[in-house]
């Protein structure tokens, strides 16, 4: 190819025409490895190779003679002309990659990024410019992709670290700095092993080997070392980095902080364990309540409570300590575990122990180390064996009744708050067991009392009456016998019957006293004492009958008036009635009713009126009444009645 060109100087003088060597231009353009264009000083394309024609979308020879601005987008043309004139005035070589953002325009109007290298060509009198053009569309896309990837890595919340095949850190994003504390300049170029605990190094080496041979490894939970030396829980995913030829060049590690997840998992496990333990608590409490409702004794119930408390609280020793008759001492009444067995039944001072402090204060105490807390169980506990200890009070309806003490061996972990809550539940069950045991004992005493009263009533109503009737019959028969010998023998038999009646009455009184001794200090026993004392002035034992729950339903505030009524009524009968039979009845239903009857002289004008007024005043003070009247066919009847709340 050869061209002849008219080149015009820009001096303002008359244009001179000259021929430029066509072979020079042809050789330069043909040998260019990139699309190339030759432009004269006026900005006209004088030559272009086939690569340039293809790049810009022109057919052969269509570029020659076109202004160079035709290949520049419209928005850049004005500036381009000025730049071109400036370059023509001082042409210098400008290599590719000069850092300028350049764009070109194809024949169809589409635009694309380019990089342009400029070089002066020709002679000073006739300057030409050679422009080598390189399409940057693909490279620009690659740059954009890398920029996007860099932005993603920089803005990622996950730590992204790359390293060479031998474990040298080559990149470090801000999230990695936030996670592990190292700045990029502190860690890049350093071995990754400084981030790995010694115990996890073998794990990482194995992981890198598996990834390098192409095995896909799922994310794994592990730990990494922070700059301050602490360990951080992370989820690690490792992948292989390859070059364009597919050869491995290093590893990329993605690490995510899972400390919150670990804590959440731990809390979930704790809640699951607590839920399971609570189910076992409920089962154990149901078992204990069933035992309480059965015929199990108090010792059996306390033993069961101790056993279940030891199992559910994971304790090595459980004891139940209760007060003794001595208010200054306590006794270990029940317990389980090797550490507790030697002390069952042992007594020790109340004021020298944690147990005694709980019993007097009514508040639970928790000790993480018995030996460190001083004298916990005085000489009864081997402080070298006992470590954590929890003491909770046993509360019954009548107040503090004992202490449930649970201990673990020395060196074991302390009891958690859930354990203390569990033990308080079991202490409540133990208190309920004590209440039920007391109620059962009262019911058994009431049953014994009722049985003794029945026997005494039967003896009085049937046996004594029959004996008395037999004696009366014998006395009547003796009056019809004329001979002295048989009459004397009948009189002796009558005397024997009288003695037998006295013995039976004494037996009745003895039954009542033995029954009252079972509930010493109760209202029932105090009434028996008053009646027993009145027998001395009467000369015989009055008959006494109870009806209803006297000891549980009569309030303490009413008992003194009740005793005064019985005492005054019996005293009046002894002084004025000249009776041979006196009966006292005390019944408790909606009202408290006291009735005293005799077979004496009946009502008369005596000094009893002042005493009766006193009894009536006592009844009125409690919103009640008192009535005094005849006891048909002979004697007097007094009825004193007050309402019960």
Coordinates of C-alpha atoms in Angstrom, one line a residue:
X1 CA 0.0 0.0 0.0
X2 CA 1.2 3.5 -0.8
X3 CA -0.3 6.9 -0.4
X4 CA 0.6 10.5 -1.4
X5 CA -0.5 13.1 1.1
X6 CA -0.7 16.9 1.0
X7 CA 0.7 18.2 4.3
X8 CA 0.1 21.8 5.2
X9 CA 2.1 23.7 7.8
X10 CA 0.2 25.8 10.4
X11 CA 2.5 29.0 10.1
X12 CA -0.1 31.2 8.5
X13 CA 2.1 31.7 5.4
X14 CA 1.1 30.4 2.0
X15 CA 0.7 26.6 2.1
X16 CA 3.5 24.6 0.7
X17 CA 2.8 21.2 -0.7
X18 CA 5.2 18.3 -0.1
X19 CA 5.1 14.6 -0.5
X20 CA 5.5 12.4 2.6
X21 CA 7.2 9.0 2.0
X22 CA 4.4 6.6 1.7
X23 CA 6.6 3.5 2.3
X24 CA 7.5 4.9 5.8
X25 CA 3.8 5.3 6.8
X26 CA 2.9 1.9 5.3
X27 CA 5.7 0.1 7.1
X28 CA 4.9 1.6 10.5
X29 CA 1.2 1.0 10.3
X30 CA 1.5 -2.5 9.0
X31 CA 3.9 -3.6 11.7
X32 CA 1.9 -2.3 14.6
X33 CA 0.5 -5.2 16.7
X34 CA -2.5 -3.0 17.9
X35 CA -5.0 -1.1 15.9
X36 CA -3.1 2.0 14.6
X37 CA -4.0 5.3 13.0
X38 CA -1.7 8.0 11.5
X39 CA -3.0 11.6 11.9
X40 CA -1.6 14.7 10.3
X41 CA -1.2 18.0 12.1
X42 CA -4.7 19.1 11.0
X43 CA -6.3 16.1 12.7
X44 CA -7.1 14.2 9.5
X45 CA -6.6 10.4 9.3
X46 CA -4.0 9.7 6.7
X47 CA -3.6 6.0 7.3
X48 CA -5.1 3.1 9.3
X49 CA -4.4 -0.6 9.5
X50 CA -7.0 -3.3 9.1
X51 CA -7.1 -3.8 12.9
X52 CA -8.2 -0.2 13.4
X53 CA -10.8 -0.5 10.7
X54 CA -12.2 -3.6 12.3
X55 CA -12.1 -2.0 15.8
X56 CA -13.9 1.2 14.7
X57 CA -16.3 -0.6 12.3
X58 CA -15.2 0.9 9.0
X59 CA -14.6 -0.8 5.7
X60 CA -11.2 -0.7 4.1
X61 CA -9.9 2.8 3.2
X62 CA -13.0 4.4 4.8
X63 CA -11.0 5.9 7.7
X64 CA -8.4 7.7 5.4
X65 CA -9.4 11.3 5.0
X66 CA -11.8 11.5 8.0
X67 CA -11.2 13.9 10.9
X68 CA -9.9 12.1 14.0
X69 CA -12.8 13.7 16.0
X70 CA -15.1 11.4 14.1
X71 CA -13.7 8.6 16.3
X72 CA -14.3 10.6 19.5
X73 CA -17.7 10.7 21.3
X74 CA -19.6 13.9 20.9
X75 CA -19.2 15.0 24.5
X76 CA -15.4 14.9 24.3
X77 CA -14.8 16.4 20.8
X78 CA -14.3 20.0 21.8
X79 CA -11.8 19.1 24.5
X80 CA -10.1 16.6 22.2
X81 CA -9.4 19.2 19.5
X82 CA -7.7 21.5 22.0
X83 CA -5.6 18.6 23.4
X84 CA -4.6 17.6 19.9
X85 CA -3.4 21.1 19.0
X86 CA -1.4 21.2 22.2
X87 CA 0.2 17.9 21.5
X88 CA 1.0 18.9 17.9
X89 CA 2.8 22.0 19.1
X90 CA 5.0 19.9 21.4
X91 CA 4.8 16.2 20.3
X92 CA 6.2 13.7 22.8
X93 CA 5.8 10.0 23.1
X94 CA 3.0 8.9 25.5
X95 CA 3.0 5.2 26.3
X96 CA -0.1 3.0 27.0
X97 CA -1.4 3.1 30.6
X98 CA -0.8 6.8 31.2
X99 CA -3.7 6.9 33.7
X100 CA -6.2 8.8 31.4
X101 CA -9.8 7.7 31.1
X102 CA -10.3 7.7 27.3
X103 CA -13.3 6.7 25.2
X104 CA -13.7 6.1 21.4
X105 CA -16.7 6.0 19.1
X106 CA -17.4 3.3 16.5
X107 CA -19.0 3.9 13.1
X108 CA -22.4 2.7 14.5
X109 CA -22.2 5.3 17.3
X110 CA -21.4 2.9 20.1
X111 CA -18.8 4.0 22.6
X112 CA -16.1 1.9 24.3
X113 CA -13.1 2.5 26.6
X114 CA -9.7 2.6 25.1
X115 CA -6.1 3.2 26.0
X116 CA -4.0 5.1 23.5
X117 CA -0.3 5.4 22.9
X118 CA 0.9 8.4 20.9
X119 CA 4.2 8.9 19.1
X120 CA 5.5 11.6 16.7
X121 CA 6.2 10.4 13.1
X122 CA 7.7 12.1 10.1
X123 CA 9.9 15.1 9.8
X124 CA 9.6 18.4 11.7
X125 CA 8.4 20.2 8.6
X126 CA 5.6 17.7 8.1
X127 CA 4.7 16.2 11.5
X128 CA 2.5 13.2 11.7
X129 CA 1.2 11.4 14.8
X130 CA 0.9 7.7 15.2
X131 CA -1.8 6.5 17.6
X132 CA -1.9 2.9 18.8
X133 CA -5.4 2.1 20.1
X134 CA -6.2 -0.7 22.5
X135 CA -9.8 -1.8 23.4
X136 CA -10.2 -1.9 27.2
X137 CA -13.8 -3.2 27.2
X138 CA -12.8 -6.6 28.6
X139 CA -10.1 -5.3 30.8
X140 CA -12.4 -2.6 32.1
X141 CA -15.0 -5.3 32.9
X142 CA -12.2 -7.2 34.7
X143 CA -11.2 -4.1 36.6
X144 CA -14.8 -3.4 37.5
X145 CA -15.2 -6.9 38.7
X146 CA -12.1 -6.6 40.8
X147 CA -13.3 -3.3 42.2
X148 CA -16.7 -4.8 43.1
X149 CA -15.0 -7.8 44.7
X150 CA -12.7 -5.5 46.6
X151 CA -15.7 -3.4 47.8
X152 CA -17.5 -6.6 48.8
X153 CA -14.5 -7.9 50.7
X154 CA -13.9 -4.5 52.4
X155 CA -17.6 -4.0 53.4
X156 CA -18.2 -7.6 54.4
X157 CA -19.3 -8.3 58.0
X158 CA -17.3 -11.6 57.8
X159 CA -13.6 -11.7 58.1
X160 CA -12.0 -12.6 54.7
X161 CA -8.3 -13.5 54.8
X162 CA -6.2 -14.8 52.0
X163 CA -2.9 -16.6 52.4
X164 CA -0.3 -18.3 50.4
X165 CA 0.1 -22.0 50.1
X166 CA 2.6 -22.0 53.0
X167 CA 0.2 -20.1 55.3
X168 CA 1.5 -16.5 54.9
X169 CA -1.2 -13.9 55.2
X170 CA -1.6 -11.9 51.9
X171 CA -4.8 -9.9 52.5
X172 CA -6.8 -8.8 55.5
X173 CA -10.2 -7.0 55.3
X174 CA -11.6 -4.6 57.9
X175 CA -13.9 -7.3 59.4
X176 CA -10.9 -9.4 60.1
X177 CA -9.3 -6.5 62.0
X178 CA -12.5 -6.0 64.0
X179 CA -12.8 -9.8 64.7
X180 CA -9.2 -10.5 65.7
X181 CA -7.8 -7.1 66.5
X182 CA -4.8 -7.0 64.1
X183 CA -4.4 -4.1 61.6
X184 CA -3.6 -5.1 58.1
X185 CA 0.0 -3.9 58.2
X186 CA 0.5 -5.9 61.4
X187 CA -0.5 -9.2 60.0
X188 CA 0.0 -9.2 56.2
X189 CA 3.3 -11.1 55.5
X190 CA 3.1 -12.9 58.8
X191 CA 2.3 -16.6 59.2
X192 CA -1.3 -17.4 59.9
X193 CA -0.3 -19.7 62.7
X194 CA -0.1 -16.9 65.1
X195 CA -3.9 -16.7 64.9
X196 CA -4.4 -20.4 65.7
X197 CA -4.2 -21.9 69.2
X198 CA -1.6 -24.7 69.5
X199 CA -4.3 -27.3 70.0
X200 CA -6.0 -26.4 66.7
X201 CA -2.9 -26.2 64.5
X202 CA -3.1 -29.8 63.4
X203 CA -6.8 -29.3 62.6
X204 CA -6.0 -26.4 60.3
X205 CA -3.1 -28.2 58.6
X206 CA -5.4 -31.2 57.8
X207 CA -8.1 -28.8 56.5
X208 CA -5.6 -27.0 54.2
X209 CA -4.3 -30.4 52.9
X210 CA -7.9 -31.6 52.1
X211 CA -8.8 -28.4 50.3
X212 CA -5.6 -28.4 48.3
X213 CA -6.3 -31.8 46.8
X214 CA -9.8 -30.7 45.8
X215 CA -12.0 -32.0 48.7
X216 CA -14.8 -29.6 49.4
X217 CA -14.9 -29.1 53.2
X218 CA -18.1 -27.7 54.9
X219 CA -17.8 -24.8 57.4
X220 CA -16.4 -25.9 60.7
X221 CA -16.6 -24.3 64.2
X222 CA -13.2 -23.6 65.7
X223 CA -11.3 -20.9 67.7
X224 CA -8.8 -18.2 66.7
X225 CA -6.5 -16.1 68.9
X226 CA -7.3 -12.4 69.3
X227 CA -4.5 -9.8 69.4
X228 CA -5.0 -9.5 73.1
X229 CA -4.5 -13.2 73.6
X230 CA -8.1 -14.2 74.2
X231 CA -9.8 -16.8 72.1
X232 CA -12.7 -16.1 69.7
X233 CA -15.3 -18.7 68.6
X234 CA -15.5 -18.6 64.8
X235 CA -17.0 -20.5 61.9
X236 CA -14.3 -21.2 59.3
X237 CA -14.7 -21.9 55.6
X238 CA -11.6 -22.5 53.6
X239 CA -11.3 -22.5 49.8
X240 CA -8.5 -22.8 47.3
X241 CA -7.4 -19.8 45.2
X242 CA -6.1 -20.6 41.6
X243 CA -4.4 -18.5 38.9
X244 CA -5.8 -18.1 35.4
X245 CA -4.1 -21.3 34.3
X246 CA -5.8 -23.2 37.1
X247 CA -2.8 -23.7 39.3
X248 CA -3.3 -23.3 43.1
X249 CA -1.7 -20.1 44.5
X250 CA -3.1 -19.9 48.0
X251 CA -6.2 -20.1 50.3
X252 CA -9.1 -17.8 51.1
X253 CA -10.5 -18.1 54.6
X254 CA -13.9 -16.7 55.5
X255 CA -14.4 -16.4 59.3
X256 CA -17.6 -15.5 61.1
X257 CA -17.9 -14.6 64.8
X258 CA -20.2 -17.2 66.4
X259 CA -19.7 -16.1 70.0
X260 CA -23.3 -15.0 70.2
X261 CA -24.5 -18.2 68.7
X262 CA -22.4 -20.2 71.1
X263 CA -23.9 -18.3 74.0
X264 CA -27.4 -18.8 72.6
X265 CA -26.7 -22.5 72.2
X266 CA -25.4 -22.7 75.7
X267 CA -28.4 -20.9 77.1
X268 CA -30.7 -23.1 75.1
X269 CA -29.0 -26.2 76.4
X270 CA -29.2 -24.8 79.9
X271 CA -33.0 -24.2 79.5
X272 CA -33.5 -27.7 78.1
X273 CA -31.6 -29.2 81.1
X274 CA -33.7 -27.0 83.4
X275 CA -36.9 -28.1 81.7
X276 CA -35.9 -31.7 82.0
X277 CA -34.9 -31.2 85.7
X278 CA -38.2 -29.5 86.3
X279 CA -40.1 -32.4 84.9
X280 CA -38.2 -34.7 87.2
X281 CA -39.0 -32.3 90.1
X282 CA -42.7 -32.5 89.4
X283 CA -42.5 -36.3 89.2
X284 CA -40.7 -36.4 92.5
X285 CA -43.1 -34.0 94.2
X286 CA -46.0 -36.1 92.9
X287 CA -44.4 -39.2 94.3
X288 CA -43.8 -37.4 97.7
X289 CA -47.4 -36.2 97.8
X290 CA -48.7 -39.7 97.1
X291 CA -46.5 -41.0 99.9
X292 CA -47.9 -38.3 102.2
X293 CA -51.5 -39.3 101.4
X294 CA -50.7 -43.0 102.0
X295 CA -50.0 -44.5 105.4
X296 CA -46.3 -43.7 105.2
X297 CA -44.8 -42.6 108.5
X298 CA -43.1 -39.2 109.0
X299 CA -39.7 -40.8 109.0
X300 CA -40.4 -42.6 105.7
X301 CA -41.6 -39.4 104.1
X302 CA -38.6 -37.4 105.3
X303 CA -36.3 -40.2 104.0
X304 CA -38.0 -40.1 100.6
X305 CA -37.7 -36.3 100.4
X306 CA -34.0 -36.6 101.3
X307 CA -33.4 -39.2 98.7
X308 CA -35.2 -37.3 95.9
X309 CA -33.5 -34.0 96.9
X310 CA -30.1 -35.7 96.7
X311 CA -30.8 -37.2 93.3
X312 CA -32.3 -34.0 91.7
X313 CA -29.8 -31.6 93.2
X314 CA -26.9 -33.9 92.4
X315 CA -25.9 -33.8 96.1
X316 CA -23.7 -36.1 98.1
X317 CA -25.4 -35.5 101.4
X318 CA -28.9 -34.5 102.5
X319 CA -30.1 -34.2 106.1
X320 CA -33.2 -33.1 107.9
X321 CA -32.5 -31.4 111.2
X322 CA -35.3 -30.6 113.8
X323 CA -35.4 -29.1 117.3
X324 CA -35.2 -31.3 120.4
X325 CA -37.1 -30.9 123.7
X326 CA -34.1 -28.8 124.7
X327 CA -34.6 -25.4 122.9
X328 CA -30.9 -24.9 122.6
X329 CA -30.2 -28.1 120.7
X330 CA -31.2 -29.8 117.4
X331 CA -31.1 -33.3 116.1
X332 CA -30.5 -34.9 112.7
X333 CA -33.7 -36.9 112.3
X334 CA -33.3 -38.1 108.6
X335 CA -30.7 -38.1 105.9
X336 CA -29.1 -39.9 103.0
X337 CA -25.5 -40.1 101.6
X338 CA -22.3 -41.4 103.0
X339 CA -21.4 -38.0 104.5
X340 CA -24.7 -37.8 106.4
X341 CA -25.1 -41.4 107.7
X342 CA -22.6 -41.1 110.6
X343 CA -24.7 -38.2 112.0
X344 CA -28.2 -39.6 111.9
X345 CA -29.7 -39.1 115.4
X346 CA -26.8 -36.9 116.5
X347 CA -27.5 -33.7 118.6
X348 CA -25.5 -30.5 118.5
X349 CA -25.9 -26.9 119.8
X350 CA -28.3 -24.7 118.0
X351 CA -26.3 -21.5 118.1
X352 CA -23.0 -22.9 116.7
X353 CA -24.1 -23.9 113.2
X354 CA -25.5 -22.6 109.9
X355 CA -28.4 -25.0 110.5
X356 CA -29.2 -23.3 113.8
X357 CA -29.0 -19.9 112.1
X358 CA -31.5 -20.9 109.4
X359 CA -33.8 -22.4 112.1
X360 CA -33.8 -19.1 114.1
X361 CA -33.9 -16.7 111.2
X362 CA -36.2 -18.6 108.8
X363 CA -34.0 -17.6 105.8
X364 CA -32.1 -20.0 103.5
X365 CA -28.3 -19.9 103.5
X366 CA -25.9 -20.9 100.7
X367 CA -22.2 -21.6 101.3
X368 CA -19.8 -22.3 98.5
X369 CA -17.2 -23.7 101.0
X370 CA -18.1 -24.8 104.5
X371 CA -14.5 -24.7 105.7
X372 CA -14.1 -21.1 104.5
X373 CA -17.3 -20.1 106.2
X374 CA -16.3 -21.2 109.7
X375 CA -18.1 -23.5 112.0
X376 CA -20.9 -24.8 109.9
X377 CA -21.8 -28.0 111.6
X378 CA -19.4 -27.8 114.5
X379 CA -17.6 -31.0 115.3
X380 CA -20.2 -33.2 113.5
X381 CA -18.9 -32.4 110.0
X382 CA -15.6 -33.3 108.4
X383 CA -14.9 -29.9 106.8
X384 CA -12.3 -31.5 104.6
X385 CA -15.1 -33.6 102.9
X386 CA -17.9 -31.0 102.7
X387 CA -17.7 -28.2 100.1
X388 CA -20.8 -26.4 98.8
X389 CA -23.8 -26.4 101.2
X390 CA -27.4 -25.2 101.0
X391 CA -29.7 -24.9 104.1
X392 CA -33.4 -24.1 103.7
X393 CA -36.0 -23.9 106.5
X394 CA -38.9 -26.3 106.9
X395 CA -42.0 -24.3 107.5
X396 CA -45.2 -25.8 108.8
X397 CA -48.5 -24.3 109.7
X398 CA -47.3 -23.8 113.3
X399 CA -44.0 -22.1 112.3
X400 CA -40.4 -23.3 111.7
X401 CA -40.0 -27.0 112.2
X402 CA -36.6 -27.9 110.9
X403 CA -33.9 -27.4 108.3
X404 CA -33.2 -29.3 105.0
X405 CA -29.4 -29.2 104.5
X406 CA -27.9 -30.4 101.1
X407 CA -24.2 -30.7 100.6
X408 CA -21.7 -31.6 97.9
X409 CA -18.2 -33.0 98.3
X410 CA -15.3 -30.6 98.6
X411 CA -14.0 -29.5 95.2
X412 CA -17.3 -29.8 93.4
X413 CA -19.1 -26.8 91.9
X414 CA -21.5 -24.7 93.9
X415 CA -25.2 -25.0 93.8
X416 CA -27.0 -22.9 91.1
X417 CA -30.0 -20.7 91.8
X418 CA -32.2 -23.4 90.2
X419 CA -30.9 -25.9 92.8
X420 CA -31.8 -23.6 95.6
X421 CA -35.3 -23.1 94.2
X422 CA -35.7 -26.9 93.9
X423 CA -34.7 -27.4 97.5
X424 CA -37.1 -24.8 98.7
X425 CA -39.9 -26.8 96.9
X426 CA -38.7 -29.9 98.7
X427 CA -38.5 -28.1 102.0
X428 CA -42.2 -27.1 101.5
X429 CA -43.0 -30.8 100.9
X430 CA -41.2 -31.8 104.1
X431 CA -43.1 -29.2 106.0
X432 CA -46.3 -30.6 104.6
X433 CA -45.2 -34.0 105.7
X434 CA -44.7 -32.8 109.2
X435 CA -48.1 -31.1 109.2
X436 CA -49.8 -34.3 108.0
X437 CA -47.9 -36.4 110.5
X438 CA -49.1 -34.1 113.3
X439 CA -52.7 -34.2 112.0
X440 CA -52.5 -38.0 111.8
X441 CA -51.2 -38.2 115.4
X442 CA -54.0 -35.9 116.5
X443 CA -56.5 -38.1 114.7
X444 CA -55.1 -41.2 116.3
X445 CA -55.3 -39.6 119.7
X446 CA -58.8 -38.5 119.1
X447 CA -59.7 -42.0 118.0
X448 CA -58.1 -43.4 121.2
X449 CA -60.0 -40.8 123.2
X450 CA -63.2 -41.6 121.5
X451 CA -62.7 -45.3 122.1
X452 CA -61.9 -44.8 125.8
X453 CA -64.9 -42.5 126.1
X454 CA -67.1 -45.2 124.6
X455 CA -65.8 -47.8 127.0
X456 CA -66.2 -45.5 129.9
X457 CA -69.7 -44.6 128.8
X458 CA -70.6 -48.2 128.3
X459 CA -69.3 -49.1 131.7
X460 CA -71.2 -46.3 133.3
X461 CA -74.5 -46.7 131.4
X462 CA -74.6 -50.5 131.3
X463 CA -72.3 -52.3 133.7
X464 CA -72.7 -49.9 136.7
X465 CA -76.4 -49.7 136.3
X466 CA -76.8 -53.4 136.1
X467 CA -74.6 -53.9 139.2
X468 CA -76.6 -51.2 141.0
X469 CA -79.9 -52.9 140.0
X470 CA -78.6 -56.2 141.2
X471 CA -77.6 -54.7 144.5
X472 CA -81.0 -53.0 144.9
X473 CA -82.7 -56.4 144.2
X474 CA -80.6 -58.1 146.7
X475 CA -81.4 -55.5 149.3
X476 CA -85.1 -55.9 148.7
X477 CA -84.8 -59.6 148.9
X478 CA -82.9 -59.5 152.2
X479 CA -85.9 -57.7 153.8
X480 CA -88.1 -60.8 153.1
X481 CA -85.7 -63.2 154.7
X482 CA -86.3 -63.8 158.4
X483 CA -83.1 -65.7 159.2
X484 CA -80.2 -63.7 160.1
X485 CA -77.5 -65.8 158.5
X486 CA -78.8 -65.6 154.9
X487 CA -79.6 -61.9 155.4
X488 CA -76.1 -61.2 156.4
X489 CA -74.7 -63.1 153.5
X490 CA -76.9 -61.0 151.1
X491 CA -75.7 -57.8 152.8
X492 CA -72.1 -58.9 152.3
X493 CA -72.9 -59.5 148.6
X494 CA -74.4 -56.0 148.3
X495 CA -71.3 -54.5 149.9
X496 CA -69.2 -56.4 147.3
X497 CA -71.3 -55.0 144.5
X498 CA -70.9 -51.5 145.9
X499 CA -67.1 -52.0 146.0
X500 CA -67.2 -53.3 142.5
X501 CA -69.2 -50.2 141.3
X502 CA -66.6 -48.0 143.0
X503 CA -63.8 -49.9 141.2
X504 CA -65.5 -49.6 137.9
X505 CA -66.0 -45.9 138.4
X506 CA -62.3 -45.7 139.3
X507 CA -61.5 -47.6 136.1
X508 CA -63.6 -45.1 134.1
X509 CA -61.8 -42.2 135.6
X510 CA -58.5 -43.9 134.9
X511 CA -59.4 -44.4 131.2
X512 CA -60.2 -40.7 130.9
X513 CA -57.0 -39.7 132.6
X514 CA -54.9 -42.0 130.3
X515 CA -56.7 -40.5 127.3
X516 CA -56.0 -37.0 128.5
X517 CA -52.3 -37.7 129.0
X518 CA -52.0 -38.2 125.3
X519 CA -52.9 -34.6 124.7
X520 CA -51.4 -33.0 127.7
X521 CA -52.0 -29.3 127.7
X522 CA -55.1 -29.5 125.5
X523 CA -58.5 -28.0 126.3
X524 CA -59.9 -31.5 126.8
X525 CA -57.2 -32.4 129.4
X526 CA -57.6 -29.2 131.3
X527 CA -61.4 -29.8 131.6
X528 CA -60.6 -33.3 132.9
X529 CA -58.3 -31.8 135.5
X530 CA -61.1 -29.5 136.7
X531 CA -63.6 -32.4 136.9
X532 CA -61.0 -34.6 138.7
X533 CA -60.4 -31.8 141.3
X534 CA -64.2 -31.4 141.9
X535 CA -64.5 -35.1 142.7
X536 CA -62.8 -34.5 146.1
X537 CA -65.5 -32.0 147.2
X538 CA -68.4 -34.0 145.7
X539 CA -67.3 -37.3 147.2
X540 CA -67.6 -39.1 143.9
X541 CA -66.4 -38.8 140.3
X542 CA -68.7 -36.8 138.1
X543 CA -69.6 -38.2 134.7
X544 CA -67.9 -36.2 131.8
X545 CA -68.8 -36.4 128.1
X546 CA -67.2 -34.6 125.1
X547 CA -68.8 -34.1 121.7
X548 CA -67.1 -32.5 118.7
X549 CA -63.6 -31.2 117.9
X550 CA -63.0 -29.4 121.2
X551 CA -59.2 -29.0 120.9
X552 CA -59.2 -27.5 117.4
X553 CA -62.4 -25.4 117.3
X554 CA -62.4 -23.7 120.7
X555 CA -60.2 -20.5 120.5
X556 CA -57.6 -20.0 123.2
X557 CA -59.3 -16.8 124.3
X558 CA -62.5 -18.7 125.2
X559 CA -60.8 -21.5 127.2
X560 CA -60.4 -19.6 130.5
X561 CA -64.1 -18.8 130.6
X562 CA -65.0 -22.4 129.7
X563 CA -62.9 -23.8 132.6
X564 CA -64.4 -21.2 135.0
X565 CA -68.0 -22.3 134.0
X566 CA -67.2 -26.0 134.6
X567 CA -65.4 -25.3 137.9
X568 CA -68.2 -22.9 139.3
X569 CA -71.0 -25.3 138.3
X570 CA -69.4 -28.2 140.0
X571 CA -68.5 -26.1 143.0
X572 CA -72.2 -25.1 143.4
X573 CA -73.3 -28.7 143.1
X574 CA -70.9 -29.8 145.8
X575 CA -71.9 -27.0 148.2
X576 CA -75.7 -26.9 147.7
X577 CA -77.2 -29.8 145.7
X578 CA -76.4 -32.8 148.0
X579 CA -76.5 -34.8 144.8
X580 CA -75.3 -38.3 144.3
X581 CA -74.9 -38.0 140.5
X582 CA -73.4 -35.1 138.5
X583 CA -73.0 -35.1 134.8
X584 CA -70.9 -32.6 132.7
X585 CA -71.3 -32.4 128.9
X586 CA -69.2 -30.3 126.6
X587 CA -70.2 -30.2 122.9
X588 CA -68.7 -28.2 120.0
X589 CA -70.6 -27.6 116.8
X590 CA -71.7 -24.2 115.6
X591 CA -71.8 -23.2 119.3
X592 CA -69.8 -24.2 122.4
X593 CA -72.3 -25.7 124.9
X594 CA -71.6 -26.7 128.5
X595 CA -74.3 -28.5 130.4
X596 CA -74.1 -29.5 134.1
X597 CA -76.9 -31.6 135.6
X598 CA -77.4 -33.2 139.1
X599 CA -80.0 -35.2 141.0
X600 CA -79.9 -33.0 144.1
X601 CA -82.3 -30.7 145.9
X602 CA -83.1 -28.5 143.0
X603 CA -83.1 -24.7 142.8
X604 CA -83.4 -22.8 146.0
X605 CA -82.8 -19.3 147.5
X606 CA -79.1 -19.7 148.2
X607 CA -76.0 -17.7 147.8
X608 CA -75.4 -19.3 144.4
X609 CA -77.0 -16.3 142.7
X610 CA -73.8 -14.2 142.7
X611 CA -71.8 -17.1 141.1
X612 CA -74.5 -17.6 138.5
X613 CA -74.5 -13.9 137.6
X614 CA -70.8 -14.2 137.0
X615 CA -71.3 -17.2 134.7
X616 CA -74.1 -15.3 132.8
X617 CA -71.8 -12.3 132.4
X618 CA -69.1 -14.6 130.9
X619 CA -71.6 -15.9 128.4
X620 CA -72.9 -12.4 127.4
X621 CA -69.3 -11.2 126.9
X622 CA -69.0 -13.8 124.1
X623 CA -72.4 -13.1 122.7
X624 CA -73.9 -16.2 124.4
X625 CA -76.5 -17.1 127.0
X626 CA -76.9 -19.1 130.2
X627 CA -80.0 -20.9 131.4
X628 CA -80.7 -22.5 134.8
X629 CA -83.7 -24.8 135.4
X630 CA -84.9 -28.0 136.9
X631 CA -83.6 -31.4 135.8
X632 CA -86.6 -33.6 135.8
X633 CA -87.6 -35.6 137.7
X634 CA -85.2 -34.3 140.3
X635 CA -82.2 -31.9 140.5
X636 CA -80.9 -28.9 138.6
X637 CA -79.7 -28.3 135.0
X638 CA -77.3 -25.5 133.9
X639 CA -76.7 -24.8 130.2
X640 CA -74.0 -22.3 129.2
X641 CA -73.8 -21.6 125.5
X642 CA -71.7 -19.2 123.3
X643 CA -71.3 -19.0 119.5
X644 CA -68.1 -20.1 117.7
X645 CA -66.6 -18.1 114.8

